[in-house]
Every structure is written in C-alpha cells, then in structure tokens.
Coordinates of C-alpha atoms in Angstrom, one line a residue:
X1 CA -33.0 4.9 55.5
X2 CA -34.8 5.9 52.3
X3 CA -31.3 6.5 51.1
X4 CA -30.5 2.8 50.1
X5 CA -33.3 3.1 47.8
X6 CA -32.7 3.9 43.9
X7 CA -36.4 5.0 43.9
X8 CA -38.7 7.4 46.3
X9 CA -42.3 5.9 47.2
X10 CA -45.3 6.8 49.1
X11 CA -49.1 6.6 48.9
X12 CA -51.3 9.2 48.8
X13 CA -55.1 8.6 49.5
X14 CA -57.6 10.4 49.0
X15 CA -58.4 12.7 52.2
X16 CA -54.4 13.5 51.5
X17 CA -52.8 11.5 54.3
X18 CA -49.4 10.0 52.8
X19 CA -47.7 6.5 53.8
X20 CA -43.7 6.7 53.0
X21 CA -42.5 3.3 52.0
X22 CA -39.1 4.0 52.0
X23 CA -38.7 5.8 55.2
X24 CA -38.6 4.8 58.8
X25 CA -41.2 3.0 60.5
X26 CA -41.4 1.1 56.8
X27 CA -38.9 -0.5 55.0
X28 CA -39.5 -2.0 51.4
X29 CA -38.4 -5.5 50.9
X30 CA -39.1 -6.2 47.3
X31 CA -41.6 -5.8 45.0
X32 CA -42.8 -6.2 41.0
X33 CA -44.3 -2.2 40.6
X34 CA -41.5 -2.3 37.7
X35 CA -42.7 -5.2 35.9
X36 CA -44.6 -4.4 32.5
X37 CA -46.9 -6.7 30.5
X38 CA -48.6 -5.4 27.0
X39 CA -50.5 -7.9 25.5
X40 CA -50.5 -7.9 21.4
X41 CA -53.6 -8.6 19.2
X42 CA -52.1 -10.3 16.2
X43 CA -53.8 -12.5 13.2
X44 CA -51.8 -14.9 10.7
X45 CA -50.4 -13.6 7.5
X46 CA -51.7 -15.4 3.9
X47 CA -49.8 -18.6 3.9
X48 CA -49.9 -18.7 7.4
X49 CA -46.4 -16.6 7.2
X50 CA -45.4 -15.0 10.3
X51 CA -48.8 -12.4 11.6
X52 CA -49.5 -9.2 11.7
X53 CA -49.6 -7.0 14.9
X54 CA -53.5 -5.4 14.9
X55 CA -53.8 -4.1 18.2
X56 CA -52.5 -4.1 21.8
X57 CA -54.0 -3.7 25.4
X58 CA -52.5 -3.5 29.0
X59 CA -54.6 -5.3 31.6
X60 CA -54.7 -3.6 35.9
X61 CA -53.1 -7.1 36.6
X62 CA -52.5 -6.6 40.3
X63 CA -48.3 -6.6 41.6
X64 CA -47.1 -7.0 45.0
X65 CA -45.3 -4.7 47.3
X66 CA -43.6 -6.7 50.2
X67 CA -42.4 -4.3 53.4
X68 CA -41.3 -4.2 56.8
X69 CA -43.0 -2.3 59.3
X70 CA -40.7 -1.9 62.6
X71 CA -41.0 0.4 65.7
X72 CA -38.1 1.2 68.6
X73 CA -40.8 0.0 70.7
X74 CA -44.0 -2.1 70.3
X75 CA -46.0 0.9 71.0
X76 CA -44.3 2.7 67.9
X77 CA -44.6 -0.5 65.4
X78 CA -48.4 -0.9 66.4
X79 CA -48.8 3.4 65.6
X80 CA -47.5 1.9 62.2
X81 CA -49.5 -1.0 61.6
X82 CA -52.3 0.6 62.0
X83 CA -51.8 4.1 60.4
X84 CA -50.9 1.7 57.6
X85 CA -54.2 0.4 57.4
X86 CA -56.0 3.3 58.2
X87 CA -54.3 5.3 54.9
X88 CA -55.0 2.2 52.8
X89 CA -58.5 1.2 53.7
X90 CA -60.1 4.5 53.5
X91 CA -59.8 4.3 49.6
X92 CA -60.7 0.7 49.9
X93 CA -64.1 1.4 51.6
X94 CA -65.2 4.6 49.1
X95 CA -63.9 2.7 46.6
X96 CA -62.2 5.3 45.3
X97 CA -58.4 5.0 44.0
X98 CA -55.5 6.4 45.0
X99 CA -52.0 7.4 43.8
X100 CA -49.1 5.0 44.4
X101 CA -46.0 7.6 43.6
X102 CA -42.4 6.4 42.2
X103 CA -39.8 8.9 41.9
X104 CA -42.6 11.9 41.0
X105 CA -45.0 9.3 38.8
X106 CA -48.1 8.0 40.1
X107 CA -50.1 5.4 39.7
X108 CA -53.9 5.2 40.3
X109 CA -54.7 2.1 42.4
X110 CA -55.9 0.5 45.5
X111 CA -54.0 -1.2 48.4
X112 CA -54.8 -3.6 50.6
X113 CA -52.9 -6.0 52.8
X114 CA -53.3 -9.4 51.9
X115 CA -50.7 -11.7 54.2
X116 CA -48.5 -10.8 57.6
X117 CA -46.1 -12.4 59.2
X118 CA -45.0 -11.5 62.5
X119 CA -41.3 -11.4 63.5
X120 CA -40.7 -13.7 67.1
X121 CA -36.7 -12.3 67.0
X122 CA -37.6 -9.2 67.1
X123 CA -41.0 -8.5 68.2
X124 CA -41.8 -5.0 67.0
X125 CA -41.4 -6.0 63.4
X126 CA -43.9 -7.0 60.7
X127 CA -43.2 -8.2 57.4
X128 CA -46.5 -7.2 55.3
X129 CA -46.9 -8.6 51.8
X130 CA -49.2 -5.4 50.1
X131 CA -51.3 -6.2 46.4
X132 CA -51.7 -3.2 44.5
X133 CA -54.3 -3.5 42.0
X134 CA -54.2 -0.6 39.4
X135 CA -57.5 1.2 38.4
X136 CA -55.8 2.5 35.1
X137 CA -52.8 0.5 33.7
X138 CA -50.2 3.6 33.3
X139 CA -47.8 5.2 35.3
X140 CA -49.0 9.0 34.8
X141 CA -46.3 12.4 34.8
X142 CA -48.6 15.4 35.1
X143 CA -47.3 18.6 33.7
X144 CA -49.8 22.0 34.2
X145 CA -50.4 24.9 31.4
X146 CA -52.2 28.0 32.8
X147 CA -53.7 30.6 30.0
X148 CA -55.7 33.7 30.7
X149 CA -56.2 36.1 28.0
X150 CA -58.1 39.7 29.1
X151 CA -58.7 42.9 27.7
X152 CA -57.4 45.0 30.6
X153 CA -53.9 44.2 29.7
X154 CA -52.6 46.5 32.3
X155 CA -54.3 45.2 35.7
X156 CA -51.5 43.5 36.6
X157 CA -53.4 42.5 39.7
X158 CA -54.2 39.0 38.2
X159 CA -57.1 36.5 39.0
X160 CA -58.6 35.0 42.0
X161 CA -60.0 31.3 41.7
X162 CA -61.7 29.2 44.1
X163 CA -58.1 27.0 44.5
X164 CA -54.9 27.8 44.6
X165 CA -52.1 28.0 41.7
X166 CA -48.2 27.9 41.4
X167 CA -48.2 31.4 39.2
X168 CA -50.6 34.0 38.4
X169 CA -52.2 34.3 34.9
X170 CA -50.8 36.6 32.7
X171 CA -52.0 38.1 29.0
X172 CA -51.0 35.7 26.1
X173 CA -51.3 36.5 22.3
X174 CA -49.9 33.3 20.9
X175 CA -50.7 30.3 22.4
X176 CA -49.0 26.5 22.6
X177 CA -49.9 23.5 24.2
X178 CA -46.7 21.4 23.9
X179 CA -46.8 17.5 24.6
X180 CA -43.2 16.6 25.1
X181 CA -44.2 12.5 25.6
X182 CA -44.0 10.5 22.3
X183 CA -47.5 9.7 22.1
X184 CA -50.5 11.2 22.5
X185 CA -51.2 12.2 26.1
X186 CA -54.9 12.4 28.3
X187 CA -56.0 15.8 29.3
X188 CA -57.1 17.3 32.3
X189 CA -59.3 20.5 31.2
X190 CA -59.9 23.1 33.8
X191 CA -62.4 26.2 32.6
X192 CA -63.1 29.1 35.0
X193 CA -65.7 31.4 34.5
X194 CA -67.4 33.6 34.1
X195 CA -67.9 32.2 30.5
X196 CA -70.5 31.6 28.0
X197 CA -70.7 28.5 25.9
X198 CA -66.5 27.9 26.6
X199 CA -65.3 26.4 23.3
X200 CA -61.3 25.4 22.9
X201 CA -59.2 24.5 19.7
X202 CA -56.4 22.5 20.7
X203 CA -55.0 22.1 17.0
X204 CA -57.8 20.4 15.1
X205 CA -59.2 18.9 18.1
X206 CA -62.4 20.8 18.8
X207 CA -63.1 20.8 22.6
X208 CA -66.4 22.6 23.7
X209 CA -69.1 22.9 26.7
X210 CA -73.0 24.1 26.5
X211 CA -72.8 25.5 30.2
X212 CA -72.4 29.1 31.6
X213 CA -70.1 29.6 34.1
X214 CA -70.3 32.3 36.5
X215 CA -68.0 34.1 38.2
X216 CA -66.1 31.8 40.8
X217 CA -67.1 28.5 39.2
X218 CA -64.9 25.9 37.0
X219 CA -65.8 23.3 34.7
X220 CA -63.4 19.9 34.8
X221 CA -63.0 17.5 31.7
X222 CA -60.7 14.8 32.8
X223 CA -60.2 12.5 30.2
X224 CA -58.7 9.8 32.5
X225 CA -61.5 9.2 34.0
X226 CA -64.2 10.4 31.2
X227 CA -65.8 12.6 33.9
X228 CA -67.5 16.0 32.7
X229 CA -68.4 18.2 36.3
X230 CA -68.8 21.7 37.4
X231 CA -68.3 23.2 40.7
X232 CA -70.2 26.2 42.0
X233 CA -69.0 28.7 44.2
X234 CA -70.4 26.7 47.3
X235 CA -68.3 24.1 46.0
X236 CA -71.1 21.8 45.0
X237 CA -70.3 19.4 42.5
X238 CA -72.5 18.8 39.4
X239 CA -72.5 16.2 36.5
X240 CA -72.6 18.2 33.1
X241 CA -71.4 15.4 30.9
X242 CA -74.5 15.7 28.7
X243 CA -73.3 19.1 28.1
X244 CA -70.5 18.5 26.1
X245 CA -70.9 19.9 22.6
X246 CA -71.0 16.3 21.0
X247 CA -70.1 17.9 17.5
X248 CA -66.5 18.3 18.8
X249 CA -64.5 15.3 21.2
X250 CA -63.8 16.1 24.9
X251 CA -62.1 13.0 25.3
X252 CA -59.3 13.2 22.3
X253 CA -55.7 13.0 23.5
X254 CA -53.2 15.8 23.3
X255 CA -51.2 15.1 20.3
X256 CA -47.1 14.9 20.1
X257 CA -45.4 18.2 20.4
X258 CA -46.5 21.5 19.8
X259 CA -50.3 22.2 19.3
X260 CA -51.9 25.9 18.9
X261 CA -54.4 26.5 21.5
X262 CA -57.3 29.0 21.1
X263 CA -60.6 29.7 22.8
X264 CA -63.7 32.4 22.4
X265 CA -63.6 34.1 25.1
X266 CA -61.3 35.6 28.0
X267 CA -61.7 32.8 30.5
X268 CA -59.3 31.0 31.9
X269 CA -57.6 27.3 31.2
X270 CA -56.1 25.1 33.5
X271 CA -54.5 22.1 31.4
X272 CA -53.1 19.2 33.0
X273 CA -51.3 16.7 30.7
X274 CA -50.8 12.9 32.0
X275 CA -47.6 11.5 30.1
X276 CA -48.3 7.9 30.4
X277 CA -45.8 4.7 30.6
X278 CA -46.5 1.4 31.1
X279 CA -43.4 1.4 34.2
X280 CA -42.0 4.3 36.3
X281 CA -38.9 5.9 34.7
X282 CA -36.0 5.5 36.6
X283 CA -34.3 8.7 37.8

C-alpha cells in the first residue's frame, strides 16, 4: 500500500520502536506536515513608505496527521491501535521528543492522539485524527564527517569506539568540513578520547572543551539541543556544559560550503550536520 504514496513516513521514538504510516495496518488520510508558516518582524519605512524586513521566526505550531488504522480481523486492528499508542505515548510520558521521518528528513516532535472515530461498516477500522506538535520548527537532513588523524600511519587496524560506525577512520592531512545547504547548518560534535583539553577550528569558529577524555569515552556538543555531555566507559552520562572553553562558541552554526577543520591533538571527530528546512523536500 505504501506505494500510492508520493512520500515515505514513519515515527521513531525513542527506545527505537518504529510506527509505518504508510504501510499496512495504517493508512494515511491527509494531513498539513507540508504546510510552512515564517512569521516576518518588519517596522515602517520614513514616510510610512512600504517597511523594512528586521527579522523572522518559525513558531512549533502543532499540524495534524489524519490515518486509518484497519486489521483483516478485529484482533489484528486492536494489535494496531494499541501498538499505536504504545510507540506514541512512551515519548509523551518522558517527555522526550521524537523523530517524525518524511522521505529520509525528520522532524523532532511529539504525537498524541487527539480524536477517533470508529468505522460501524466495517468494524475493524479506525479513522484516528493524530496532532503533531514539533519541539524544534525544522525538518532536519543529517549528513556524518568522521576524522582521525594518528601518528602510526601504518596500523591499518583502525579504532574501536564504544558505538558503532559506517566506515573505519583513516589518516587525514588536509581537512574539510563542507556544508552543502545554503545556510548555515547546527552541529552535532562527537570527541573520543583519550584527549587533553580537545580544541577544534572549524574555519574561524573556535570550538573547545576543558575535559580530559580517557580512553573509551566521548564528549557530545549538539547544538540542536544546546546540550554539552560526556559518557564514560560504563556509559554513564555527565553534564560538562560549564566546561566549554567560553572564549571560543560551541554553539555557532556550520557555515555554507567548504570550511578547514583542524584540532590539537590525534583524537577523533564525529560531525553530524542538520540541514534544516522549514517543510520536507519532496523526492
């Protein structure tokens, strides 16, 4: 069924489970995920000619997402109903957003069911009317960077780290960090030890931390959320946002295009760069 859909969509919460809106036992009906609304701060000209665009925001205005939910039986459409809410309300009741995904883009949000209406010509068949209410305004297209830079050049044997990667880390001499979006783009910075005092350059941004890092630990800056955390080989989390080196800024944006990248020492970087729009492309 998901074929008669110009987009893919699912849910992911946060203990991983996934909830396939466009695939048998759901069906979408309609919905206003695509809408987009930016708000312009403007002020008159002199004369009271025309104004002058000062600013703009994007408000988590909440949008609607109507499905059915359907089974070949009634024991099959209740599975559904209730896996639905199951997915959904676990974020709901930690509070703790998760990713709505259109055609590879996310969103970060909560979902919750607010109307049902029962179906009495064909009785295992819901029609569910869901709100989605965004935690952060953008529709976000991730795209990773590893670096690792080592003396032993020749160990080809490559790094262990406490999760897992798509490629191992390899020596690099010249380093990029390219943003291919048209504006400036939030970072998610990865550091894994062992390191001392791990300092980045990302072009003139100066990105630094006052922590050592042992082997097997990482250090996270995710500028999406403006959270600053280390994890110890245990896996124990730790707040180290007062560590930041406060003479540099964790928190600016990747720049457009190409940007050199350097560090002091031979640690290595994970960097995550969220591509923001205000709606989901359309592939």
């Amino acid at each position: 069924m998901s074929g008669i859909y110009p987009f893919t969509m699912y849910y992911r919460n946060n203990a991983g489970d996934e909830i396939h809106f466009d695939s048998e036992p759901y069906s979408i009906c309609s919905t206003d995920l695509f809408d987009s609304l930016c708000t312009l701060n403007a002020v008159p000209r002199p004369l009271s000619e025309g104004c002058r665009v000062i600013g703009k925001y994007r408000e988590c205005d909440s949008r609607t997402l109507k499905i059915n939910v359907f089974g070949q039986t009634q024991e099959e459409h209740n599975s559904a109903v209730n896996r639905l809410a199951e997915v959904i309300g676990r974020d709901l009741e930690s509070l703790t957003a998760g990713r709505l995904y259109v055609n590879g883009q996310y969103l970060l949000c909560y979902i919750s069911t607010s109307e049902k209406q029962i179906s009495f010509n064909w009785t295992a068949c819901t029609a569910v009317t869901l709100t989605v209410t965004p935690e952060y305004p953008y529709w976000c297209t991730e795209r990773k960077f590893s670096y690792y830079v080592r003396e032993d050049s020749d160990n080809e044997t490559g790094m262990k780290y406490p999760r897992k990667y798509p490629c191992r880390y390899t020596p690099e001499k010249s380093l990029n960090l390219v943003n291919s979006h048209y504006a400036p783009c939030p970072m998610i910075i990865s550091i894994y030890g062992p390191a001392e005092t791990p300092i980045l350059h990302i072009g003139s941004i100066l990105c630094g931390l006052n922590v050592t890092l042992n082997e097997g630990e990482y250090a996270v800056i995710n500028q999406m959320t403006r959270e600053i955390y280390l994890c110890n080989v245990q896996g124990k989390i730790e707040n180290i946002f007062d560590k930041r080196i406060k003479s540099g800024d964790v928190f600016a944006f990747a720049p457009p295009g190409s940007s050199q990248l350097s560090f002091n020492g031979n640690f290595g970087i994970d960097i995550v760069i969220a591509e923001q729009r205000s709606e989901p492309l359309w592939n």
